[in-house]
Tab-separated table of C-alpha atoms in Angstrom:
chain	number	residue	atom	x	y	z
R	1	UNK	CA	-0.901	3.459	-2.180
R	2	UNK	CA	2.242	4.558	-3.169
R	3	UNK	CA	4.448	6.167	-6.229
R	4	UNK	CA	6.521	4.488	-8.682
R	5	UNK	CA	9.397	6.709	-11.261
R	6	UNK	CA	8.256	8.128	-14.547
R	7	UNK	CA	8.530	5.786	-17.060
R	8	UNK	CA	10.843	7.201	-18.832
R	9	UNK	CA	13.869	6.720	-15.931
R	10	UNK	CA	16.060	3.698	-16.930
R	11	UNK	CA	16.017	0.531	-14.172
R	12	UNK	CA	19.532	0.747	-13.474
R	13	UNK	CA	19.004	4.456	-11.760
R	14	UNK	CA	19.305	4.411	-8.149
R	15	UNK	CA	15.932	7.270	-7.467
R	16	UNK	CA	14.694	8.642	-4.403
R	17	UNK	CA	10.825	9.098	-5.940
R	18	UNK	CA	8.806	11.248	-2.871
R	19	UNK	CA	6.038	9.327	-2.512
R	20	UNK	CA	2.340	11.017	-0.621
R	21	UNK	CA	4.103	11.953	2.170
R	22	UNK	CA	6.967	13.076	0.941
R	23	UNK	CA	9.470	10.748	2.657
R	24	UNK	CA	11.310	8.539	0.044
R	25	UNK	CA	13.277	5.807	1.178
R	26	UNK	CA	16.472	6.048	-0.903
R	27	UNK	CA	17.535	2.360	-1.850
R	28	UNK	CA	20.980	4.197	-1.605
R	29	UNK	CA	22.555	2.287	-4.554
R	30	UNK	CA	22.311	-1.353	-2.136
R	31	UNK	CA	19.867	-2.983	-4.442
R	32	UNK	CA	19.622	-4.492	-7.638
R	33	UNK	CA	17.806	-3.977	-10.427
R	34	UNK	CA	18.536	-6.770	-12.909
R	35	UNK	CA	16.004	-5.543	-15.506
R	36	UNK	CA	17.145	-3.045	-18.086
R	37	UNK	CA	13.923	-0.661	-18.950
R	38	UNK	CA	10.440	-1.262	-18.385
R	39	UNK	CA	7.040	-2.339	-20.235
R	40	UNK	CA	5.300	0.470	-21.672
R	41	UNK	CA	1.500	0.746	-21.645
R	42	UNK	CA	0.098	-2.086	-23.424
R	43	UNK	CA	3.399	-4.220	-23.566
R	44	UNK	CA	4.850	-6.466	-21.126
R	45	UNK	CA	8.256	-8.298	-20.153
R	46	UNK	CA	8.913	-11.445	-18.869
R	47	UNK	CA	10.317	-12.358	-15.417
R	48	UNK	CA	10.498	-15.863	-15.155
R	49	UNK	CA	9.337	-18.239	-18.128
R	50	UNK	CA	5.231	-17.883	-17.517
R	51	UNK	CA	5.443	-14.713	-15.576
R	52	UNK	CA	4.907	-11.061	-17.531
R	53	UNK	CA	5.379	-7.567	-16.057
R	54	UNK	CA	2.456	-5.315	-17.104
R	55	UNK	CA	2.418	-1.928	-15.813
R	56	UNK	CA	-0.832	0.651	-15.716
R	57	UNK	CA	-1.138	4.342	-15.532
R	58	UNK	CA	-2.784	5.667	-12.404
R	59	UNK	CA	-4.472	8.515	-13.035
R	60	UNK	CA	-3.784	10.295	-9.559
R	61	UNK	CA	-1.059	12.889	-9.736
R	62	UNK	CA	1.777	11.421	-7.434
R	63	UNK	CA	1.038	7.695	-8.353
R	64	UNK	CA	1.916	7.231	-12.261
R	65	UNK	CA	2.192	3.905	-12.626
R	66	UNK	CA	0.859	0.290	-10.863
R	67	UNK	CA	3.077	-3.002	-11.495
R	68	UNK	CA	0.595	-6.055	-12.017
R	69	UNK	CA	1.995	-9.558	-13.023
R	70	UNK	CA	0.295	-12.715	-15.139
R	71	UNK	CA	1.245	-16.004	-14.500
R	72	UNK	CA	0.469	-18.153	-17.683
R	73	UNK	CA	-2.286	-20.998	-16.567
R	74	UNK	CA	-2.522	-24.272	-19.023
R	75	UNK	CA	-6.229	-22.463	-20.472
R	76	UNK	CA	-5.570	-18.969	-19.097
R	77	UNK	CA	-3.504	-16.209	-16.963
R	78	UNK	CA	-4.005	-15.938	-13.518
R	79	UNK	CA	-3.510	-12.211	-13.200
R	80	UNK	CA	-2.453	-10.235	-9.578
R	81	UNK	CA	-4.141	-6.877	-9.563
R	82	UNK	CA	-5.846	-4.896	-12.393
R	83	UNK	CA	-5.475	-0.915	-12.347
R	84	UNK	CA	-7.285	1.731	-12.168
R	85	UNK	CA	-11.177	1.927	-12.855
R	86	UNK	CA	-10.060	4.129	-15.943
R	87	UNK	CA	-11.406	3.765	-19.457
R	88	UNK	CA	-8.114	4.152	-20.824
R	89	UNK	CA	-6.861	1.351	-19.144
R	90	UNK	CA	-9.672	-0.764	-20.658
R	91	UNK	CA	-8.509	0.354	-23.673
R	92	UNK	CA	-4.777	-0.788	-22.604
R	93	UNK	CA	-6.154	-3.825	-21.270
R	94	UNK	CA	-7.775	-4.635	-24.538
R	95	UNK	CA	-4.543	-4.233	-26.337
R	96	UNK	CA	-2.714	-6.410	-23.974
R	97	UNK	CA	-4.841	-9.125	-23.931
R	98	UNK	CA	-5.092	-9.073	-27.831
R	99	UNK	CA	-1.425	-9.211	-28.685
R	100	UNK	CA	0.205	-10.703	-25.857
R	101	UNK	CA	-1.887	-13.704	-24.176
R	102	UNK	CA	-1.546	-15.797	-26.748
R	103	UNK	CA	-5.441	-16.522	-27.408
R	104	UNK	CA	-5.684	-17.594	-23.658
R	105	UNK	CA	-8.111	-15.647	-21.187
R	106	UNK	CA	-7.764	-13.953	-18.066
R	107	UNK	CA	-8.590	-17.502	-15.949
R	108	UNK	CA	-8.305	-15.998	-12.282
R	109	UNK	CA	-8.495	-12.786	-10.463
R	110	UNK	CA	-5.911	-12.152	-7.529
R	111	UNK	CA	-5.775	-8.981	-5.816
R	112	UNK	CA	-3.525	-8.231	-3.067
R	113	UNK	CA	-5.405	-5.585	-1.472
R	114	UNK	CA	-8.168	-3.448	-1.785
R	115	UNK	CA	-6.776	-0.252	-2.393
R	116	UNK	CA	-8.494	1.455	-5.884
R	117	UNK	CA	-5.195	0.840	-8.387
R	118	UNK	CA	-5.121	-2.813	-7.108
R	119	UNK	CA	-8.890	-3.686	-7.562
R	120	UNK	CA	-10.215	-1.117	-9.587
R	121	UNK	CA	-10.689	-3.272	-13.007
R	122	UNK	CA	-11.633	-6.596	-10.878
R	123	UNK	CA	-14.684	-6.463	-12.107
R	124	UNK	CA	-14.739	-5.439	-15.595
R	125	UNK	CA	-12.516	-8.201	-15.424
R	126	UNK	CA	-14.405	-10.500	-13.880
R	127	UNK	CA	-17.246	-9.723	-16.229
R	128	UNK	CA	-15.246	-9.136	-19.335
R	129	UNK	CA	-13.592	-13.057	-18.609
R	130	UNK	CA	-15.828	-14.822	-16.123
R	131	UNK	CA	-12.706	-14.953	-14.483
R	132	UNK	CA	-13.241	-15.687	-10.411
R	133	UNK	CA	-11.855	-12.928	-7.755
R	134	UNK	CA	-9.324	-14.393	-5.299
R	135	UNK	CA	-8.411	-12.501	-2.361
R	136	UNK	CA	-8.336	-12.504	1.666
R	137	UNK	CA	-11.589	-12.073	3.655
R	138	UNK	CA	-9.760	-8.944	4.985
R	139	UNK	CA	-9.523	-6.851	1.841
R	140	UNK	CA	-12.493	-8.121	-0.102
R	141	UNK	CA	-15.086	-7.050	2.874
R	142	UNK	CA	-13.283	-3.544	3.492
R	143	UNK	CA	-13.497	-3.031	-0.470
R	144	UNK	CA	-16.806	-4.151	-0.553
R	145	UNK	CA	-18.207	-2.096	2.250
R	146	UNK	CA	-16.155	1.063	0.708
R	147	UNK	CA	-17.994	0.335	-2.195
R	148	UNK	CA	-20.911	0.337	-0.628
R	149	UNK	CA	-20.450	3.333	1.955
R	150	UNK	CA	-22.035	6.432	-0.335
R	151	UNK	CA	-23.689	8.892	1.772
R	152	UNK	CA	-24.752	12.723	0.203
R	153	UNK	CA	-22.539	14.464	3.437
R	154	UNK	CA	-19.380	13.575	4.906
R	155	UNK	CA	-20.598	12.461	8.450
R	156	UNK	CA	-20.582	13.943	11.474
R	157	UNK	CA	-18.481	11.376	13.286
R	158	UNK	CA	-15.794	11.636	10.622
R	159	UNK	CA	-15.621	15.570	11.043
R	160	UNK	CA	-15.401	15.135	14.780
R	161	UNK	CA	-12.476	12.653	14.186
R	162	UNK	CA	-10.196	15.347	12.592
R	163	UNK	CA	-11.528	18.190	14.602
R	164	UNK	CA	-9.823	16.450	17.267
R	165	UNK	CA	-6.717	15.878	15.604
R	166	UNK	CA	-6.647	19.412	15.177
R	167	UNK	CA	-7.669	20.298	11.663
R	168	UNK	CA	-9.074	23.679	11.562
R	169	UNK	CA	-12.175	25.782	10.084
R	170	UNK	CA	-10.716	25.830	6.896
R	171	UNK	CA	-8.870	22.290	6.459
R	172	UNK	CA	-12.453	20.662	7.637
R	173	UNK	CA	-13.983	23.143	4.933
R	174	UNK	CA	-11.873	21.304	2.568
R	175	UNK	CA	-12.583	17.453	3.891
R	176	UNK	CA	-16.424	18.288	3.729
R	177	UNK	CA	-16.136	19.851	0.076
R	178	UNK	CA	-14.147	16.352	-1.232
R	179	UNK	CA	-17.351	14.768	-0.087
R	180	UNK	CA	-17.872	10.857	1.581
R	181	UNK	CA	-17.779	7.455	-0.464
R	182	UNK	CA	-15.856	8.579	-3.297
R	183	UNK	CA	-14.254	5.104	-3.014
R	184	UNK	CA	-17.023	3.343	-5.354
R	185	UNK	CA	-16.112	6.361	-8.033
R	186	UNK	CA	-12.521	4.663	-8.634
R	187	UNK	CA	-13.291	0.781	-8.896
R	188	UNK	CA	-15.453	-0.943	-11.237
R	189	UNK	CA	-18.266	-2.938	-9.037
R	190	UNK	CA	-16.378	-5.194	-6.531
R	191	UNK	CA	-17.342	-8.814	-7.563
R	192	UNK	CA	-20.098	-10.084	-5.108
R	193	UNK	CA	-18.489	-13.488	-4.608
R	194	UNK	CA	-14.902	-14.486	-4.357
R	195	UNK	CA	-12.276	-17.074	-3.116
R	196	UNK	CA	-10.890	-16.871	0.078
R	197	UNK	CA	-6.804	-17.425	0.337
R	198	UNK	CA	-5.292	-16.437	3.945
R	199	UNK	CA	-1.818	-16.861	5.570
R	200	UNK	CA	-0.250	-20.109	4.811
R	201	UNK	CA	-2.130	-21.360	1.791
R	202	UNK	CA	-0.428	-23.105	-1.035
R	203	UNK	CA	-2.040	-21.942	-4.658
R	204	UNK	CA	-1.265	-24.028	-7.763
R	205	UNK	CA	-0.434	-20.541	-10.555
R	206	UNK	CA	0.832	-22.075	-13.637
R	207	UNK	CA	3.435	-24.984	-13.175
R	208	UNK	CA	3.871	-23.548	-9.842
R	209	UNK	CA	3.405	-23.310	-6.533
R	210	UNK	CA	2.811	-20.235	-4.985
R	211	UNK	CA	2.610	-19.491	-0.743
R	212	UNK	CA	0.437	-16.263	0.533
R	213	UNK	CA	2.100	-14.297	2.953
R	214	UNK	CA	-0.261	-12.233	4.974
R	215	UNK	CA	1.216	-8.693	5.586
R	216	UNK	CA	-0.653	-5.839	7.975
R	217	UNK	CA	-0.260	-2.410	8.198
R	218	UNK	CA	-0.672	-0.798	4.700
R	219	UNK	CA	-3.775	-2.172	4.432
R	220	UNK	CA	-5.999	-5.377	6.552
R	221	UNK	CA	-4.690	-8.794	5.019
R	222	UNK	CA	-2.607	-7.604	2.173
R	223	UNK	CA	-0.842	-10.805	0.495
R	224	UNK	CA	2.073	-11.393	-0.754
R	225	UNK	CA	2.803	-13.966	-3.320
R	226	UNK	CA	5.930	-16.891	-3.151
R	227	UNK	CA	6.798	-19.006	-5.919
R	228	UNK	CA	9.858	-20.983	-3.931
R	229	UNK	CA	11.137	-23.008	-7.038
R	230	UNK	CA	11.085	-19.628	-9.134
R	231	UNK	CA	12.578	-17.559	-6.328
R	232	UNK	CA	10.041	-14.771	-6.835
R	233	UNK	CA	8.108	-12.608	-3.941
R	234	UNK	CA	5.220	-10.427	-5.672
R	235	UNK	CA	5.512	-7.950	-2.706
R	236	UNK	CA	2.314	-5.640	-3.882
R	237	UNK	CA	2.634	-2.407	-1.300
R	238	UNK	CA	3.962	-4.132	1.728
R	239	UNK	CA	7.471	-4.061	0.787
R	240	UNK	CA	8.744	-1.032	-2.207
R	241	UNK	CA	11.899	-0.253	-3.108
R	242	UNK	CA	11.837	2.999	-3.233
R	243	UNK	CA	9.633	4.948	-0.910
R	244	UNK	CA	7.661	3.521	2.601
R	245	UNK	CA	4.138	2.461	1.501
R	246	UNK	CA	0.983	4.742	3.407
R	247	UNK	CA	0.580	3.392	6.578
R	248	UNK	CA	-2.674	5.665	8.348
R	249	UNK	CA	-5.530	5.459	10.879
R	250	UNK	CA	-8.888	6.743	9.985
R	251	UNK	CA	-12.341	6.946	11.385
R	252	UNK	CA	-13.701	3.711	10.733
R	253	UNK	CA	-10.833	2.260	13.301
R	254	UNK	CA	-9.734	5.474	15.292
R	255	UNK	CA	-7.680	3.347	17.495
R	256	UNK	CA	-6.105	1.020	15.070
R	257	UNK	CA	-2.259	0.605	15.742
R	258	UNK	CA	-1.130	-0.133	11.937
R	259	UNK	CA	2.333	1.196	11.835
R	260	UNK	CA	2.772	-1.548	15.019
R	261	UNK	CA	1.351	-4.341	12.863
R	262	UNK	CA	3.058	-2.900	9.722
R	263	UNK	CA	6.466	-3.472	11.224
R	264	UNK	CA	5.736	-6.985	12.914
R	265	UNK	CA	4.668	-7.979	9.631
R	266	UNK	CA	8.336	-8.161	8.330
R	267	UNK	CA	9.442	-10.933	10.706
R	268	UNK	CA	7.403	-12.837	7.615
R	269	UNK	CA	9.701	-12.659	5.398
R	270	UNK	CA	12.678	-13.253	7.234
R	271	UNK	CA	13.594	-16.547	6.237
R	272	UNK	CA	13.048	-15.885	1.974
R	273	UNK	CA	16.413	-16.008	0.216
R	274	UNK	CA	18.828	-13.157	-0.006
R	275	UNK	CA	18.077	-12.962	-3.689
R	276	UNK	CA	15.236	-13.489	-4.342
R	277	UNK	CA	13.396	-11.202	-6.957
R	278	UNK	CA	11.094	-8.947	-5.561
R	279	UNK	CA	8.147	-7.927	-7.970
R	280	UNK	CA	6.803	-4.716	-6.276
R	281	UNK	CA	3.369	-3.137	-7.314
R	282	UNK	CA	5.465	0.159	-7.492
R	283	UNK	CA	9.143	0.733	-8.692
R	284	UNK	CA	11.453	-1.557	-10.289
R	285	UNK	CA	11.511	-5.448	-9.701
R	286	UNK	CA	14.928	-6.166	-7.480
R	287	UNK	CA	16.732	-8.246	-5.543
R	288	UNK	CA	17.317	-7.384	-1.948
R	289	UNK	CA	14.378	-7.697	0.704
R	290	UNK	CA	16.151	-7.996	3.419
R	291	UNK	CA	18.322	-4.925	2.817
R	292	UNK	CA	15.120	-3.237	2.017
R	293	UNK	CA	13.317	-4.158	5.069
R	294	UNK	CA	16.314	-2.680	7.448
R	295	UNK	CA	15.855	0.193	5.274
R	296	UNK	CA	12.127	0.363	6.427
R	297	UNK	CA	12.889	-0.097	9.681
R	298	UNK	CA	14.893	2.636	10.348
R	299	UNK	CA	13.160	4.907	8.104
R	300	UNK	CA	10.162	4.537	10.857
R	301	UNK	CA	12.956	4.574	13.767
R	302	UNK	CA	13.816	7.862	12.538
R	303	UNK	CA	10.477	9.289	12.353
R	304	UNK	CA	9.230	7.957	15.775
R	305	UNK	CA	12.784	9.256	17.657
R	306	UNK	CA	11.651	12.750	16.045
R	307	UNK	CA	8.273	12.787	17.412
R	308	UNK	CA	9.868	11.721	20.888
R	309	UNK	CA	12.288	14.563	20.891
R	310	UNK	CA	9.642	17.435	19.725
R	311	UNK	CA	6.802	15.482	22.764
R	312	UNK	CA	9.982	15.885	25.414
R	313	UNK	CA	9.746	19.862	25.000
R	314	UNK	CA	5.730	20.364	24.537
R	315	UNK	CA	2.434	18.814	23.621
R	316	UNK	CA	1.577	18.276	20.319
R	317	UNK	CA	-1.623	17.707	18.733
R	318	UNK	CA	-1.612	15.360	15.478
R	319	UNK	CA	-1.687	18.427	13.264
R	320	UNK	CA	1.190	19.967	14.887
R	321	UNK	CA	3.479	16.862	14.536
R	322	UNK	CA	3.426	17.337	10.203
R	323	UNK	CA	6.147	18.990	10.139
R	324	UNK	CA	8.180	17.125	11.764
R	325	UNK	CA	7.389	14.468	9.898
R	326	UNK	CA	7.028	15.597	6.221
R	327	UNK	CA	9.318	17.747	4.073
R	328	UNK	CA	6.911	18.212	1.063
R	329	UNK	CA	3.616	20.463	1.321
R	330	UNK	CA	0.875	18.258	2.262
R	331	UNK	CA	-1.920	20.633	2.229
R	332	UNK	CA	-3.784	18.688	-0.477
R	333	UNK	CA	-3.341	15.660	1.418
R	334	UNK	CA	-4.145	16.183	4.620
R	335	UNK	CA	-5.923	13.379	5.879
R	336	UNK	CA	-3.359	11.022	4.055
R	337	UNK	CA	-1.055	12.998	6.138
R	338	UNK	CA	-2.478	13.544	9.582
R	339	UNK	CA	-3.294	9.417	9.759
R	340	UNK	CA	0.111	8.171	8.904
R	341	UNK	CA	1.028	10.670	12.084
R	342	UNK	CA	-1.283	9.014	14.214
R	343	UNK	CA	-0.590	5.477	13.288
R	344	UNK	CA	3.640	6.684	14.330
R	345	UNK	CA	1.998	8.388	17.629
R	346	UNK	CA	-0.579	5.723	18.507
R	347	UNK	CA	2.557	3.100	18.087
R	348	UNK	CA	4.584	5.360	21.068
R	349	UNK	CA	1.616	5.515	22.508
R	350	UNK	CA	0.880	1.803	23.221
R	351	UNK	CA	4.983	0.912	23.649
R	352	UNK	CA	4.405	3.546	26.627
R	353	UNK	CA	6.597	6.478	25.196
R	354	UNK	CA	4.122	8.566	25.265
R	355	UNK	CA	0.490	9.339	26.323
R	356	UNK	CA	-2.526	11.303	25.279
R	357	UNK	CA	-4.733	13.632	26.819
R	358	UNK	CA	-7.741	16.351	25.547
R	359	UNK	CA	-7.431	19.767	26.000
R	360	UNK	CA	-9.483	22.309	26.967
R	361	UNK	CA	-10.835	22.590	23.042
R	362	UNK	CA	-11.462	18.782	23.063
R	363	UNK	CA	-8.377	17.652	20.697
R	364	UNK	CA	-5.962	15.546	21.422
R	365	UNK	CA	-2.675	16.907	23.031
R	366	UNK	CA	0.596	14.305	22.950
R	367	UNK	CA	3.436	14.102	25.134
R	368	UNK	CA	6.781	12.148	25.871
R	369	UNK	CA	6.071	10.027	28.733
R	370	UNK	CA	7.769	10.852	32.473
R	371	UNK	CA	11.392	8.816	33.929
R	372	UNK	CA	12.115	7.504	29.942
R	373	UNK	CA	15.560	7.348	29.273
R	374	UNK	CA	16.574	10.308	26.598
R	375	UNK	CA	16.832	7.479	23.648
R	376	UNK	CA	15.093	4.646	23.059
R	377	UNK	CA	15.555	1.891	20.979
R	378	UNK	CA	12.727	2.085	18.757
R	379	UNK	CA	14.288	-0.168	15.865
R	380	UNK	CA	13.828	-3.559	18.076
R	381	UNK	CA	10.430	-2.773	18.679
């Protein structure tokens, strides 16, 4: 999940918004924002003929808002992503669907991904409309097991996973006071049936159509959305204009390699247009994915060269790599914090920049790898 500017900051700005970790990307005044202002709650603009920003308040301090699009159907809207679970956004909802759908239902259901202000309303949706749930295998099964996953005490393998990364008395206090499952508390029941889309397919939305592009990293199967006749990419989290989306390891997969698959995932979008018009579930629509995704690139290249140089003097465990990494204080998101560390380390790790070893407390120690030149070139990776 990710951050998007207060409403109240014109389009045209050029921000640098921190997002959770604290490291904005800066667009650095090389994209465009074509759209002057944006929709505010309960009101919506229009892209392309047939396709209406919406956007949601998130009611997570650092968030603030979620970008979700309809695309008008001959007997409906196909809708991509719903918000929060939030009763005020039911209310919002309500008022959208009442003055600007023009009698029409919410026909179809597409989420992106399963993170909580992307599904969270899929189904009160689904059960408000009858309106199906599209989404890859990928996402719907994680949701759905989230969902699912509610037990009184945060478990014992999940403590030992951040005892080894270092967390101490107090900061595993703290994970074991927040509790286990609180997933299900922020979505609305996940739909029990669905429609499967996956890399490659062709959907008919509207007078359209529209190819999914399969993106890793930020989350299993995210998908993106191209309309090639409209020259729109509804980018969700994978690619945002303003700040790098989450990219973390946690227990379920404690050897997951996301921020590897995260950056392969871009050679997906290399052959879009120039301009096309990126709708982004957080921060302004704009025009310049390509720029952007150099942007992204180096922003990681950066961060992994700095690990490198602090693992060529000492070991590090995961907790003692934060600060190198973030410039805001984290201590209220420490998990959030200590995974997107581990996907950057477990990425050295397998490139053979670095390896990993317990110490004598059982947590995990890193360190630059022997006979590697002083720089390497992390960017072509």
């Amino acid at each position: 999940m990710a951050d998007a500017p207060a409403a109240q900051t014109p389009a045209s700005e050029s921000k640098t918004v921190p997002g959770i970790d604290g490291t904005a990307v800066s667009d650095q005044g090389s994209l465009t924002y074509p759209f002057d202002g944006r929709p505010g709650d309960g009101e919506v603009m229009e892209m392309r003929p047939g396709v209406l920003w919406l956007r949601m308040p998130v009611p997570i301090p650092g968030l603030d808002y979620i970008n979700l699009w309809l695309v008008e159907e001959s007997e409906g809207w196909t809708l991509i992503d719903t918000g929060f679970k939030s009763s005020k956004l039911q209310k919002i909802w309500d008022q959208v669907v009442a003055q600007h759908l023009k009698g029409k239902p919410i026909a179809r259901i597409l989420c992106t991904h399963f993170h909580p202000d992307h599904i969270g309303l899929a189904g009160w949706l689904h059960e408000k409309f009858n309106a199906p749930l599209w989404m890859t295998f990928g996402e719907w099964s994680f949701g759905r097991m989230l969902e699912l996953e509610q037990m009184p005490e945060v478990p014992a393998d999940v403590i030992a996973f951040y005892e080894q990364l270092g967390f101490d008395a107090a900061q595993i206090d703290a994970l074991k006071a927040r509790g286990f499952g609180n997933f299900a508390k922020a979505v609305t029941p996940i739909p029990r049936a669905f429609h499967r889309i996956k890399e490659g397919d062709s959907l008919r939305i509207g007078a359209h159509d529209w190819q999914v592009i399969v993106g890793n990293g930020h989350s299993p199967e995210h998908a993106c959305l191209y309309a090639p006749a409209l020259n729109l990419l509804i980018s969700g989290d994978q690619v945002l204009p303003r700040i790098s989306p989450h990219i973390g390891v946690y227990p379920g997969e404690p050897e997951a390699r996301p921020l590897t698959q995260y950056l392969n995932s871009f050679a997906k979008f290399s052959d879009l247009p120039g301009d096309v018009l990126v709708l982004p579930a957080h921060g302004d629509p704009f025009i310049g994915l390509h720029k952007r995704i150099d942007m992204l690139q180096r922003h990681h290249a950066v961060r992994l060269e700095a690990l490198l140089d602090a693992l060529a003097q000492r070991p590090h465990t995961v907790i003692e790599t934060l600060p190198l990494l973030f410039r805001r204080d984290i201590k209220d998101h420490m998990t959030l914090a200590a995974g997107e560390a581990l996907a950057h380390l477990h990425h050295l790790m397998h490139e053979g920049h670095v390896v990993r070893q317990r110490n004598p407390a059982g947590i995990y120690e890193f360190s630059r790898s022997d006979g590697l030149p002083d720089r390497v070139d992390l960017a072509a990776q």
